Every structure is written in C-alpha cells, then in structure tokens.
mmCIF file of C-alpha atoms and ligand atoms in Angstrom:
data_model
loop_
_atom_site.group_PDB
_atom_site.id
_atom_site.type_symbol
_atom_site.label_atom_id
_atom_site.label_comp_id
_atom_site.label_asym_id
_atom_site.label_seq_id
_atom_site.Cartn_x
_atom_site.Cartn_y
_atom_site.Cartn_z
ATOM 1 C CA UNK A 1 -0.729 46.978 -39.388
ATOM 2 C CA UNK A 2 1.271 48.471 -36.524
ATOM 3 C CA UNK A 3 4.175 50.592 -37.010
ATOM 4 C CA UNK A 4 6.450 51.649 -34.464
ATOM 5 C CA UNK A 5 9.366 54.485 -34.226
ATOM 6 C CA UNK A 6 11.937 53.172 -31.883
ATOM 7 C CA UNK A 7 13.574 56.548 -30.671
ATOM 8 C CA UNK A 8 16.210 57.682 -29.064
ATOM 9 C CA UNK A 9 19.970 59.009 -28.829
ATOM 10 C CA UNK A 10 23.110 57.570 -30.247
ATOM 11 C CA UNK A 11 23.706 54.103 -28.087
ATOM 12 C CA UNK A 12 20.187 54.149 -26.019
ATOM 13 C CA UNK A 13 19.821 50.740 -26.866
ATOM 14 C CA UNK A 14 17.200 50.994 -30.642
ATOM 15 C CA UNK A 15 18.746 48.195 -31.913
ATOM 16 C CA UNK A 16 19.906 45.754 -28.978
ATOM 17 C CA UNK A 17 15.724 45.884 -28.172
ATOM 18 C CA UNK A 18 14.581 45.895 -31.679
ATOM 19 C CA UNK A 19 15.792 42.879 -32.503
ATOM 20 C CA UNK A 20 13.611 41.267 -29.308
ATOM 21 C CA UNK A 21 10.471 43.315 -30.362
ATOM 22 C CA UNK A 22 10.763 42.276 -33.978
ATOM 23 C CA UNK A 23 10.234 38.030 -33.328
ATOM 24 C CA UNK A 24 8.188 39.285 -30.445
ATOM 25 C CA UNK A 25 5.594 41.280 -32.225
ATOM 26 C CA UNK A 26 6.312 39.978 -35.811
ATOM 27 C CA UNK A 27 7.635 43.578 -36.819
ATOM 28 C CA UNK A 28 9.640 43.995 -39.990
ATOM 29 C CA UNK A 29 12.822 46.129 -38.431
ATOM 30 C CA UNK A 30 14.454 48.820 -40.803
ATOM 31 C CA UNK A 31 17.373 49.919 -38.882
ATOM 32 C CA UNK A 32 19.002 53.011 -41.201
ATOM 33 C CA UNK A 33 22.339 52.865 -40.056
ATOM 34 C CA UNK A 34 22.154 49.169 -40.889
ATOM 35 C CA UNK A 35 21.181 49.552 -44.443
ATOM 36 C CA UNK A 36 23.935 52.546 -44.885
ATOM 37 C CA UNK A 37 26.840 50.301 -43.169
ATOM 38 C CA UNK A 38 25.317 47.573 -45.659
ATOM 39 C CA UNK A 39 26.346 50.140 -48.619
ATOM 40 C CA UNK A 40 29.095 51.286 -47.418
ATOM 41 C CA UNK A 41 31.042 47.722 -46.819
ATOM 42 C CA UNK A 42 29.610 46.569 -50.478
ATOM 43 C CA UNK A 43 31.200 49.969 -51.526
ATOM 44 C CA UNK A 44 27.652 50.462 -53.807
ATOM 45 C CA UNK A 45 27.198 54.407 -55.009
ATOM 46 C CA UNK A 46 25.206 54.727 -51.935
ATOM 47 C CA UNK A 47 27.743 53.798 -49.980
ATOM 48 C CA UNK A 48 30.274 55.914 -51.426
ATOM 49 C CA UNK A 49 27.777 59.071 -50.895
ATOM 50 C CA UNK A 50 26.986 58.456 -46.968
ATOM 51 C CA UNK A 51 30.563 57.027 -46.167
ATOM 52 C CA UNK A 52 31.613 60.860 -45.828
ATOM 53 C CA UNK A 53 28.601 62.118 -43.333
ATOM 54 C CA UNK A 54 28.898 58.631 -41.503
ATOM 55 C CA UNK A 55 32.327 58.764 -40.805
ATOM 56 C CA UNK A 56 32.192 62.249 -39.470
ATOM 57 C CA UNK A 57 29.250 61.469 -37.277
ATOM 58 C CA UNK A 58 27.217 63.481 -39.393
ATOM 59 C CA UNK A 59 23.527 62.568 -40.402
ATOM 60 C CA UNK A 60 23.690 61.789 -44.324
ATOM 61 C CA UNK A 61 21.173 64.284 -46.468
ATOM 62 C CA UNK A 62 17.560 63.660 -46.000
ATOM 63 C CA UNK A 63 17.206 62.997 -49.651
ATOM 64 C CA UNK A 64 19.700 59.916 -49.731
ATOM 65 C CA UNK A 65 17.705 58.301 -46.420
ATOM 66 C CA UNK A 66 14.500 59.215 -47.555
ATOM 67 C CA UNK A 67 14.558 57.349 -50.820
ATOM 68 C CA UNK A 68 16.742 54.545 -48.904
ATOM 69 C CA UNK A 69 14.162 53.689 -46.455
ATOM 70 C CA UNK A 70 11.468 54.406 -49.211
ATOM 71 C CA UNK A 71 13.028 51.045 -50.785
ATOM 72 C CA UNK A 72 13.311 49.072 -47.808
ATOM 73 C CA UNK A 73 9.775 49.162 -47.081
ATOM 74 C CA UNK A 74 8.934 48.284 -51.001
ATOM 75 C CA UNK A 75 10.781 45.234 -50.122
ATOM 76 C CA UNK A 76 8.402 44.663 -47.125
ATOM 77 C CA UNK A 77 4.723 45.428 -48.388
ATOM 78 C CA UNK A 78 3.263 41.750 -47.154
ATOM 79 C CA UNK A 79 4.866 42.893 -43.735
ATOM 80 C CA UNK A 80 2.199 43.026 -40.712
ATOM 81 C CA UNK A 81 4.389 46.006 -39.875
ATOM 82 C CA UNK A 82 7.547 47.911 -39.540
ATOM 83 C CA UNK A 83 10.033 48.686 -36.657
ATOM 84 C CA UNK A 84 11.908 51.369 -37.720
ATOM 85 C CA UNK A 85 14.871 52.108 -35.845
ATOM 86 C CA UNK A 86 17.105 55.129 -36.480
ATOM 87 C CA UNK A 87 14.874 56.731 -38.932
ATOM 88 C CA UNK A 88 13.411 59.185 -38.938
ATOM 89 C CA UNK A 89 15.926 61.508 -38.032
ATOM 90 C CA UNK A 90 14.767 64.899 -39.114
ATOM 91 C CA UNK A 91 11.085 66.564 -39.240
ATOM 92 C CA UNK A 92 11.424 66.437 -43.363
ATOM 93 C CA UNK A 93 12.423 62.478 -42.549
ATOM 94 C CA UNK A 94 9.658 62.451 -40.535
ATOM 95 C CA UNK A 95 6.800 64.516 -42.852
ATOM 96 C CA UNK A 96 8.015 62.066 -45.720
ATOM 97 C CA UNK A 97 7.572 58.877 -43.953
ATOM 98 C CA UNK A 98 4.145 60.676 -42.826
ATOM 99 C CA UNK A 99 3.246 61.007 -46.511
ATOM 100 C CA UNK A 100 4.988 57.937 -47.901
ATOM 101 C CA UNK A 101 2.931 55.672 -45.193
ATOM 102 C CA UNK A 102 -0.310 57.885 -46.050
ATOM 103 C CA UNK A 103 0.065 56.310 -49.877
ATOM 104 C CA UNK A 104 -0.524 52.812 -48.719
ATOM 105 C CA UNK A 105 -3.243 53.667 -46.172
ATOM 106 C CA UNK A 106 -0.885 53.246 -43.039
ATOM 107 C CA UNK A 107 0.729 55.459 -40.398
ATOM 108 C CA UNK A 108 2.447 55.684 -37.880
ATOM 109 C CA UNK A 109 1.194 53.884 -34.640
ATOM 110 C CA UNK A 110 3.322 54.863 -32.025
ATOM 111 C CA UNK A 111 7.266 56.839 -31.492
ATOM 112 C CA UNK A 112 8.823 55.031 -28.362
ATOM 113 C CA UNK A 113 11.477 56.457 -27.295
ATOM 114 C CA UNK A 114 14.720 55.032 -24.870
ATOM 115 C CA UNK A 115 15.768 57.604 -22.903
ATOM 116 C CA UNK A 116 19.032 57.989 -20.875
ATOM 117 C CA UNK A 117 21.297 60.477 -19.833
ATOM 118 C CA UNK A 118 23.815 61.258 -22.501
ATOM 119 C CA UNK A 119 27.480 61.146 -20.365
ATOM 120 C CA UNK A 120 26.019 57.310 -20.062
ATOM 121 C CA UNK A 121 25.185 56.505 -22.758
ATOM 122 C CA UNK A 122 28.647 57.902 -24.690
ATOM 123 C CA UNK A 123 30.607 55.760 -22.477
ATOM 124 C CA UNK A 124 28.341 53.053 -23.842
ATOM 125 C CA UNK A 125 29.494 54.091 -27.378
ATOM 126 C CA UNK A 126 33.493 54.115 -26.629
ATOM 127 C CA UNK A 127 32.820 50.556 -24.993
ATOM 128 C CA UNK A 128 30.912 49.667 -28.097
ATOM 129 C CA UNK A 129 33.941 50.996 -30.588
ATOM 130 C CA UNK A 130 36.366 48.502 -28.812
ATOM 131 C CA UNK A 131 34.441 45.581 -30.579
ATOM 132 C CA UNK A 132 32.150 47.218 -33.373
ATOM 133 C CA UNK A 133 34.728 48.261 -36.028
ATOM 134 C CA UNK A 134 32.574 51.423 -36.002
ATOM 135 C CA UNK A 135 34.616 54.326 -37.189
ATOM 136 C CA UNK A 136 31.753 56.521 -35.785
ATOM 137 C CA UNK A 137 32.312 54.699 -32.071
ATOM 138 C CA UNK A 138 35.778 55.015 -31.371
ATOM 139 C CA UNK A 139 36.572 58.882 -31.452
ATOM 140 C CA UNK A 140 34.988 60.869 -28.612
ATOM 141 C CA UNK A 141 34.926 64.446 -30.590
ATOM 142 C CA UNK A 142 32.795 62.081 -33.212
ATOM 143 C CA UNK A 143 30.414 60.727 -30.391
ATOM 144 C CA UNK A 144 30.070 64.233 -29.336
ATOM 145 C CA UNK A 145 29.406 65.563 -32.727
ATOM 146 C CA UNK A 146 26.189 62.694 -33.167
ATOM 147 C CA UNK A 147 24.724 64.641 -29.954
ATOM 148 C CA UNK A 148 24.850 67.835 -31.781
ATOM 149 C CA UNK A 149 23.163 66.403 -34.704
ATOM 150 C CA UNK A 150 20.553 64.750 -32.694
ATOM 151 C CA UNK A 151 19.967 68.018 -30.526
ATOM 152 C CA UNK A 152 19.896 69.997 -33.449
ATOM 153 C CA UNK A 153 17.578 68.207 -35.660
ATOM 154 C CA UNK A 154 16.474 64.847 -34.026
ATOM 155 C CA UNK A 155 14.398 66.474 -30.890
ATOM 156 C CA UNK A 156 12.001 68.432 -32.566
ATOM 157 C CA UNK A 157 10.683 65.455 -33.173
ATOM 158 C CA UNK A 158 9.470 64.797 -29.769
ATOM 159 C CA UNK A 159 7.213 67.869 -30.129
ATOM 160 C CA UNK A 160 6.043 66.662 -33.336
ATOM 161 C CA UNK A 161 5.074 62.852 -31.956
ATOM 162 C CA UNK A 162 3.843 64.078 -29.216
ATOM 163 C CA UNK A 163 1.505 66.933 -30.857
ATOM 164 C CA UNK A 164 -0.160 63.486 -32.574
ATOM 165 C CA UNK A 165 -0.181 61.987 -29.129
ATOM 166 C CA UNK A 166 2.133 59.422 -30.581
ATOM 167 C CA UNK A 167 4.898 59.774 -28.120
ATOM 168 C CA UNK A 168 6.242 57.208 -25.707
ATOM 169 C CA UNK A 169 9.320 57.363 -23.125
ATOM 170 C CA UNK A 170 10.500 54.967 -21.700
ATOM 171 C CA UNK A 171 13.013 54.550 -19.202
ATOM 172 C CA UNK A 172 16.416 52.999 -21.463
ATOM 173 C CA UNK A 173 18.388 52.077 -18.095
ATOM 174 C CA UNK A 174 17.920 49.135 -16.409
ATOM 175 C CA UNK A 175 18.519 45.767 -17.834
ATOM 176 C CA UNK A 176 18.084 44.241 -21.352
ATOM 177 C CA UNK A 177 15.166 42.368 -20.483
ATOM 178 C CA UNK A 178 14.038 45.314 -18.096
ATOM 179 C CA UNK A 179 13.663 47.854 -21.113
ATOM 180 C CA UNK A 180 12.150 44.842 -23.313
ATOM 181 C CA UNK A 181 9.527 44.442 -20.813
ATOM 182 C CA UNK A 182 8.955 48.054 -20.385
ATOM 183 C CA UNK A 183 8.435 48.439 -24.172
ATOM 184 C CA UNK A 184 6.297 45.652 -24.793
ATOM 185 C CA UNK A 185 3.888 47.412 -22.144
ATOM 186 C CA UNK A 186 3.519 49.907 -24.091
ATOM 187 C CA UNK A 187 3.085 47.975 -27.704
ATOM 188 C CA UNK A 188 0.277 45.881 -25.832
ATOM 189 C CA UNK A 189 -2.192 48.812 -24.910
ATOM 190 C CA UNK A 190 -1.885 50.677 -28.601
HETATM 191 P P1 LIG B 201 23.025 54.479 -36.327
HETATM 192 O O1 LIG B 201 23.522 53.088 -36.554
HETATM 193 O O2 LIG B 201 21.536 54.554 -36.274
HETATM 194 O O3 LIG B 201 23.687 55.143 -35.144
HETATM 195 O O4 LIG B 201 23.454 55.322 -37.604
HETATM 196 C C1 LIG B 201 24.801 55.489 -37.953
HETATM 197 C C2 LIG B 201 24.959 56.646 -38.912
HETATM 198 O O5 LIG B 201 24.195 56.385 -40.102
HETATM 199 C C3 LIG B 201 24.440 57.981 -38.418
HETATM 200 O O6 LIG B 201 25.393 58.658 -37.612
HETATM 201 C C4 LIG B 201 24.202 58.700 -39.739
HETATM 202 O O7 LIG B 201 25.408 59.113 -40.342
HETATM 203 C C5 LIG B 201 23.629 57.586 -40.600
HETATM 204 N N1 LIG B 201 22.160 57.504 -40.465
HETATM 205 C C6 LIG B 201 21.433 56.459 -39.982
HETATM 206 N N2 LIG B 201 20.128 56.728 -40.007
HETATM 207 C C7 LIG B 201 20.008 57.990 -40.494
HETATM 208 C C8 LIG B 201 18.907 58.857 -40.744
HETATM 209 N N3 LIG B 201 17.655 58.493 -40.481
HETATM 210 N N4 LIG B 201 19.177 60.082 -41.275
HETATM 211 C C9 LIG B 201 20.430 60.465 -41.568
HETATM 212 N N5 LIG B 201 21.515 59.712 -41.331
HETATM 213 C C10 LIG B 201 21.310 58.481 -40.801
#
C-alpha cells in the first residue's frame, strides 16, 4: 500500500500529473475538487452546500471534505493505493486523514509537492478559465483569494509533512513529461 499527497498551489499542475502517476503506479486518484464539481453539476445536497465556498474561491468546511473523501476511499478499499490530489487542505484535513488511514492500518507514504512561483502559475489559471467553464478560473480577485486560503491554512502543512519526514518538492516548471519524470524519481526510492 502506498499513498501519496500530491501538493501544491492552485494550478501547479496536481491533476495534469496525477492522472500519468495513477496508470503509472496503479494509484487510485481522489482529486477533491473533482468529486465537489461532480456534486455540484448533479446539483446533489452536497453540491448545493460547497457551490457557495467554491464559487468564491473559498475552501468548503473541513467537515463537508472530510466525510467526502472519507467515502471516496470506502469506495476504493481493494485499491493498492491512493493519489490524493487536492486534499488535504487544512491540518484538521490532514490529522483526520492521519486517523482515518490509521483505522485500516495505512498511512501516509509520502506529500510531494509541485512547486512554482505563484504570478506563474495564476496566469496559468486565467488561461485555464478560457476553456474550463470554471467559475473559480476566470476572475482574478477569485484566483487571488485561493492564494490566501492556501497561505492561510494550506502551508502549515509543509511543516507538518515535513516534521514526519514525509515531505517532497519538486520543481512544477518545466515540461509535462519533465515534472512526470521528476515525480516518479521520487515514488521509486520510497
Ligand atoms: P481544486 O480543483 O483542487 O482547485 O478545488 C476547487 C475548489 O474545491 C477549491 O477552491 C475548494 O473550494 C474546493 N476544495 C477542493 N478540495 C478541497 C479541500 N481539500 N478542502 C476544502 N475545499 C476543497
């Protein structure tokens, strides 16, 4: 069992290399903001609750996405592992997952993080919002606001990762294939 936190920032890049690592390494990916866009098109109660942090840029309450994410991985148990991607967000997303994995006998392997500079990787996002349909891509004030949530409560969980020595960067700029290769380095030695 091998279970990976693909980290970073708004638009580094989780899910354009998740979905290489996950027929790569036979990973189950959970991408979060997947699931919730899931809800919120099929309009299920969910859906309604997280449409209003979503749309605002705002992370939804760790309650919702802990139980969320607590489901997706139910549907997963014969899994040789998990890519999760977007989640978790918070250190109480983070102690739950801790706690949740802890009831099966698993844990967390390894946090690998993407890193690039943030004017970057906004610019990425307003390209992206042309062509996603993402409410959440197309407003700059909105982009803006995601790197205020992240800052405020993603980042402390670098210190907590890396406390386990379960912290990874990796260099997010270069090519697709680039980062891939950078990534899977990492994978191979844990
Ligand atoms: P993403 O596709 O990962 O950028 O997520 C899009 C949006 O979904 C975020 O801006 C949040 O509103 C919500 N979301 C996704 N994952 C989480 C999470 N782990 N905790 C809270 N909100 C999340």
């Amino acid at each position: 069992m091998i279970n990976i936190v693909l980290f970073g920032k708004p638009g580094a890049g989780k899910g354009t290399q998740a979905e290489f690592l996950k027929g790569k390494y036979n990973l189950t990916h959970i991408s979060t903001g997947d699931v919730f866009r899931y809800h919120l098109k099929n309009n299920t109660e969910l859906g309604k609750l997280a449409r209003i942090f979503m749309d605002a840029g705002d992370l939804v309450p760790d309650e919702l996405t802990i139980k969320m994410l607590q489901d997706e991985v139910e549907r997963h148990t014969d899994t040789k592992g998990f890519l999760f991607d977007g989640f978790p967000r918070t250190i109480a997303q983070a102690q739950a997952l801790d706690v949740f994995l802890a009831t099966k006998s698993w844990e967390v392997t390894a946090t690998i993080a993407l890193e690039a500079n943030d004017e970057v990787l906004i610019q990425r996002l307003l390209e992206r919002g042309k062509t996603s349909g993402r409410i959440d891509d197309q407003d700059e004030e909105k982009i803006r606001n995601r790197y205020v949530e992240y800052n405020e409560k993603t980042a402390p969980l670098i210190e907590y990762y890396s406390k386990q020595n379960k912290f990874y960067p990796v260099n997010g700029i270069g090519s697709i294939a680039e980062i891939t290769e950078r990534l899977s380095t990492v994978i191979d030695k844990l």
